[in-house]
Coordinates of C-alpha atoms in Angstrom, one line a residue:
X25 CA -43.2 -16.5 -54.1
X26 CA -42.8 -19.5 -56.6
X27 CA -39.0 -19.1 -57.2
X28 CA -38.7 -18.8 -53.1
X29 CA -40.6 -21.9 -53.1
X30 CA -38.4 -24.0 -55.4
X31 CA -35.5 -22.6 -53.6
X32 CA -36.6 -23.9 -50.1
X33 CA -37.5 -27.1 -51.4
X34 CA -34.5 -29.1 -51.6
X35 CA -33.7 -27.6 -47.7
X36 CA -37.3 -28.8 -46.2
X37 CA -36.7 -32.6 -47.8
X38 CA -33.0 -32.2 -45.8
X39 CA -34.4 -30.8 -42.9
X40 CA -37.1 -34.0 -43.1
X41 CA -35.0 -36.9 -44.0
X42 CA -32.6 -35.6 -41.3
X43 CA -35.5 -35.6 -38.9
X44 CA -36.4 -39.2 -39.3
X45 CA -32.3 -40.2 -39.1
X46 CA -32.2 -38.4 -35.7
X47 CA -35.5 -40.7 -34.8
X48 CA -34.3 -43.4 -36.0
X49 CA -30.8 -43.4 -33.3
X50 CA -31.7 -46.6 -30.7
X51 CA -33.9 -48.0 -33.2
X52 CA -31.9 -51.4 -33.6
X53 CA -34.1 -53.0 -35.1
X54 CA -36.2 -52.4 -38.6
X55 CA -37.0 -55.1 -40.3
X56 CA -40.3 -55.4 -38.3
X57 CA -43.5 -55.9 -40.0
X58 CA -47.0 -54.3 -38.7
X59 CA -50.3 -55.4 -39.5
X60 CA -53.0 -52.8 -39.2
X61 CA -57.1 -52.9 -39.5
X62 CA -56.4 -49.7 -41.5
X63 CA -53.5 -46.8 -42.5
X64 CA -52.3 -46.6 -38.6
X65 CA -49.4 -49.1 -39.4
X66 CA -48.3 -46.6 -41.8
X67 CA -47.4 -43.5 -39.5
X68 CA -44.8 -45.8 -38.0
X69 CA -43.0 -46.3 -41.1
X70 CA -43.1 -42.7 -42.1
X71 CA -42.6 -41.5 -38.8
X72 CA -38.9 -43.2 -39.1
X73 CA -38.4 -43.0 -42.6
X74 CA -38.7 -46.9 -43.0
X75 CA -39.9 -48.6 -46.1
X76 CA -43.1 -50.4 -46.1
X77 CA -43.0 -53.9 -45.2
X78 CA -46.2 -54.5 -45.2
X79 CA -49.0 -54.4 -47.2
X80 CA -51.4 -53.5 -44.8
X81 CA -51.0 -49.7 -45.9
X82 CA -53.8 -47.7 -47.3
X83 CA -56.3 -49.9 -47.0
X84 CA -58.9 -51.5 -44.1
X85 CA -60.2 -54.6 -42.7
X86 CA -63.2 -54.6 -40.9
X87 CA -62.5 -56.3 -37.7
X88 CA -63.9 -59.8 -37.8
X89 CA -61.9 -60.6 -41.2
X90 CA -58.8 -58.4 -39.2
X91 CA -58.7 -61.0 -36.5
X92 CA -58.7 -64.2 -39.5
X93 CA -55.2 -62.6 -40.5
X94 CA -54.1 -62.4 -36.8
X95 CA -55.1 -66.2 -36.6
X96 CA -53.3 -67.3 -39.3
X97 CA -51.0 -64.4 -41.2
X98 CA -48.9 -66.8 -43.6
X99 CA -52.0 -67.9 -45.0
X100 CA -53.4 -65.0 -46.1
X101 CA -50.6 -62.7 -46.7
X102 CA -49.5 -64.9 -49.1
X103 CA -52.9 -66.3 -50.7
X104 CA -53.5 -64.6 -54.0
X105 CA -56.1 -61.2 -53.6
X106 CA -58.3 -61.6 -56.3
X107 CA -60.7 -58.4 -57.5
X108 CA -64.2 -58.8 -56.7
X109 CA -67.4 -56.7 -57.0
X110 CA -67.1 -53.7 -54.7
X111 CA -70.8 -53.5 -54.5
X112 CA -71.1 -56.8 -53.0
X113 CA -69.1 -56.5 -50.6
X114 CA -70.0 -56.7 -46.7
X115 CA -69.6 -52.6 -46.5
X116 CA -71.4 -52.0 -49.4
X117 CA -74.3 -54.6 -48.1
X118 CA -74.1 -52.4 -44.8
X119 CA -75.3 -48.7 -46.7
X120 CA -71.4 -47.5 -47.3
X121 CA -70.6 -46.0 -50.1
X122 CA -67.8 -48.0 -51.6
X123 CA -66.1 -46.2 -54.6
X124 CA -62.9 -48.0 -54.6
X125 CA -61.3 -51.4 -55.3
X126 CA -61.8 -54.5 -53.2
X127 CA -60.4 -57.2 -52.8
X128 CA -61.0 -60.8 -51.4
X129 CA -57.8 -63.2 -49.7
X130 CA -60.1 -66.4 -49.7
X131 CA -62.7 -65.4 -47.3
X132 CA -61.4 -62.1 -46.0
X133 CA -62.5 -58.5 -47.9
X134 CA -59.3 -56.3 -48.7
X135 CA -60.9 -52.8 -49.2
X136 CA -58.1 -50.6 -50.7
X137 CA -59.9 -47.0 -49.8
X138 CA -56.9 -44.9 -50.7
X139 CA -56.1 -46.7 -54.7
X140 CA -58.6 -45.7 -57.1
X141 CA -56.5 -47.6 -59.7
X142 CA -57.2 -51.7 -59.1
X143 CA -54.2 -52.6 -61.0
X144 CA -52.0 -50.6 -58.6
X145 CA -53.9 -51.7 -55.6
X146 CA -52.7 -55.0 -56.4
X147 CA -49.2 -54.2 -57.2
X148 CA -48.1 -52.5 -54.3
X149 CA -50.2 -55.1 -52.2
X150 CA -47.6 -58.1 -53.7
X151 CA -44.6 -56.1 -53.8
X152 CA -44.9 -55.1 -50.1
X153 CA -46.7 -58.7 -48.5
X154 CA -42.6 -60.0 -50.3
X155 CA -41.4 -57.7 -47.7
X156 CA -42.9 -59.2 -44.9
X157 CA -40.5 -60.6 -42.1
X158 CA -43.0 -63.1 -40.0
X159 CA -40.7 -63.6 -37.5
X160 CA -40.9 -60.6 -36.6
X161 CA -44.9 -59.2 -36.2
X162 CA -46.4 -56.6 -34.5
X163 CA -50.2 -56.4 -34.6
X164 CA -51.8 -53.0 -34.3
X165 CA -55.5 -52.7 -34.1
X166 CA -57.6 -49.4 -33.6
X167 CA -60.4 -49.3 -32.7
X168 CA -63.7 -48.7 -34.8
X169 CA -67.3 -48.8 -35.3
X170 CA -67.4 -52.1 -36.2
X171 CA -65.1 -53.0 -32.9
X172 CA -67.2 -55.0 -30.6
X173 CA -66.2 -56.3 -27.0
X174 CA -66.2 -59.8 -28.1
X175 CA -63.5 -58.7 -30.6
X176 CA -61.4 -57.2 -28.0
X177 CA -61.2 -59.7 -25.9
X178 CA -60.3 -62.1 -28.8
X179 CA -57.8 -60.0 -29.1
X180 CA -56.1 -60.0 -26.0
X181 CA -56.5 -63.6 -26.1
X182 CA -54.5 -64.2 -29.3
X183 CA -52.1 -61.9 -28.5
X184 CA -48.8 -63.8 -26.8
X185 CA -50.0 -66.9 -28.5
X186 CA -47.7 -68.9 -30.8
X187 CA -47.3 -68.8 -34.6
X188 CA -46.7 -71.7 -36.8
X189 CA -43.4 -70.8 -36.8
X190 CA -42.9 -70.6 -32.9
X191 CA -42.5 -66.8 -33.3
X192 CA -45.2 -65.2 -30.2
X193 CA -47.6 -62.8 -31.2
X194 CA -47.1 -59.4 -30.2
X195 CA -49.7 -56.4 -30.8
X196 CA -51.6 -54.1 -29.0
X197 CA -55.9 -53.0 -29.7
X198 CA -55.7 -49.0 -29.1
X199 CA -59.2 -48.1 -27.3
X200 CA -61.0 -45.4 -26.8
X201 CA -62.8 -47.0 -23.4
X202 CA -60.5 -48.7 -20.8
X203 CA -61.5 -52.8 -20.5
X204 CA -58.6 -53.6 -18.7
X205 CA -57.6 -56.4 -20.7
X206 CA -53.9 -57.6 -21.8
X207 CA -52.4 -55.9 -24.7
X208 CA -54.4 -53.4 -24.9
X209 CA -54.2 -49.6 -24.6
X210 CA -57.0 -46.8 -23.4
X211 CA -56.5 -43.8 -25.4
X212 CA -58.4 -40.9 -24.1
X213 CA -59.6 -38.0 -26.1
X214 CA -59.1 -39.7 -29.2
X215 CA -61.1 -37.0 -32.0
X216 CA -64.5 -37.9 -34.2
X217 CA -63.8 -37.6 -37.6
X218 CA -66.4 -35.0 -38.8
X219 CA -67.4 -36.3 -41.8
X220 CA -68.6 -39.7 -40.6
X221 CA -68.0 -39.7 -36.7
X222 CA -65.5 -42.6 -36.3
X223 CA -63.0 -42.3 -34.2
X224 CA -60.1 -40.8 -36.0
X225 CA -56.6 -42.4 -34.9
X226 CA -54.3 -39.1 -36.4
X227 CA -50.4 -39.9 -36.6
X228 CA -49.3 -37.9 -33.9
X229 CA -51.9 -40.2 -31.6
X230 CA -50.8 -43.6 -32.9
X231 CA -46.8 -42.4 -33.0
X232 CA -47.1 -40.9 -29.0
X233 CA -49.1 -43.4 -27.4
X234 CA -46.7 -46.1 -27.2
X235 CA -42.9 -46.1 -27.2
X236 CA -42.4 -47.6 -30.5
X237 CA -38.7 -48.3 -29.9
X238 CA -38.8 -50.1 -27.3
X239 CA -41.3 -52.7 -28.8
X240 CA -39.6 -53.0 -31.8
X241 CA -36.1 -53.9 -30.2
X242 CA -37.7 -56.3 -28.0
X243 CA -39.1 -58.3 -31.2

């Protein structure tokens, strides 16, 4: 079973970079950059076999500090993330069991959940915020448990405002209750992850509930 295994191998990684190419036709553009509360930024990269460019990948923000990087993203993306004591921070403060790295951009908490290792936390959080293009933004939030109305609607206000550089701001909150508010997106149905009941915003969810072609070509 091994030896069929090795010998299949090389034919799966065609048959998946080959899948991605064939996604990728009418993308025409992909230097875009997303900024996500959490991994769902992520998907769309993989989903089209795109290099990061961002560092917003394996990791979360809760949303107030989330919305301080949608109010001013040069700032912080390219403040220096200094380590700080993971048992301090606001989730740990709230009962959560933090057992990874965090990190603190001035006053926003950086809480690298998927790097165990601090020193590469940090690496891969420099080498991808260089890859940044902030003319070119997309701001995806998902909602979570720490998601309150009063952030939504902040939200949709910031959205379609201006950056420093005159570049607008384009983004859409996912939900899992329709407020009918601009720029963002009811999804119905949307799973409870069972190990601590959050909502769980899965790949296939994020990459089919918004034609991700179309909004990057239009940035």
């Amino acid at each position: 079973m091994n030896e069929i295994k090795k010998l299949l191998k090389p034919l799966y990684h065609w048959f998946v970079r080959l899948s991605k190419w064939k996604r990728r036709i009418g993308l025409k553009c992909t230097d875009f950059t997303i900024i996500s509360n959490n991994c769902t930024g992520g998907y769309v990269y993989q989903y089209f076999g795109i290099p990061y460019k961002t560092p917003t990948e394996g990791l979360y923000f809760t949303t107030e500090d989330y919305l301080k990087l949608l109010e001013r993203p040069e700032y912080y993306f390219k403040h220096e993330v200094k380590l700080v004591d993971s048992q301090r921070s606001t989730l740990a403060k709230m009962g959560r069991d933090i057992c990874y790295p965090v990190g603190l951009i001035d006053d926003v908490e950086v809480y690298f959940m998927h790097y165990p290792d601090p020193e590469e936390a940090l690496s891969k959080w420099y080498r991808r915020a260089s890859r940044m293009n902030f003319k070119k933004l997309f701001f995806l939030l998902t909602e979570t448990e720490l998601t309150t109305e009063d952030h939504i609607k902040r939200f949709s206000n910031l959205i379609g405002g201006k950056l420093l550089n005159d570049s607008v701001i384009m983004g859409v909150c996912m939900m899992r209750k329709d407020r009918n508010l601009d720029h963002t997106l009811y999804v119905p149905d949307v799973p409870k992850d069972e190990t601590n009941g959050n909502a769980a915003w899965r790949p296939e969810i994020i990459i089919n509930s918004v034609n991700w072609k179309k909004i990057f070509n239009e940035l």
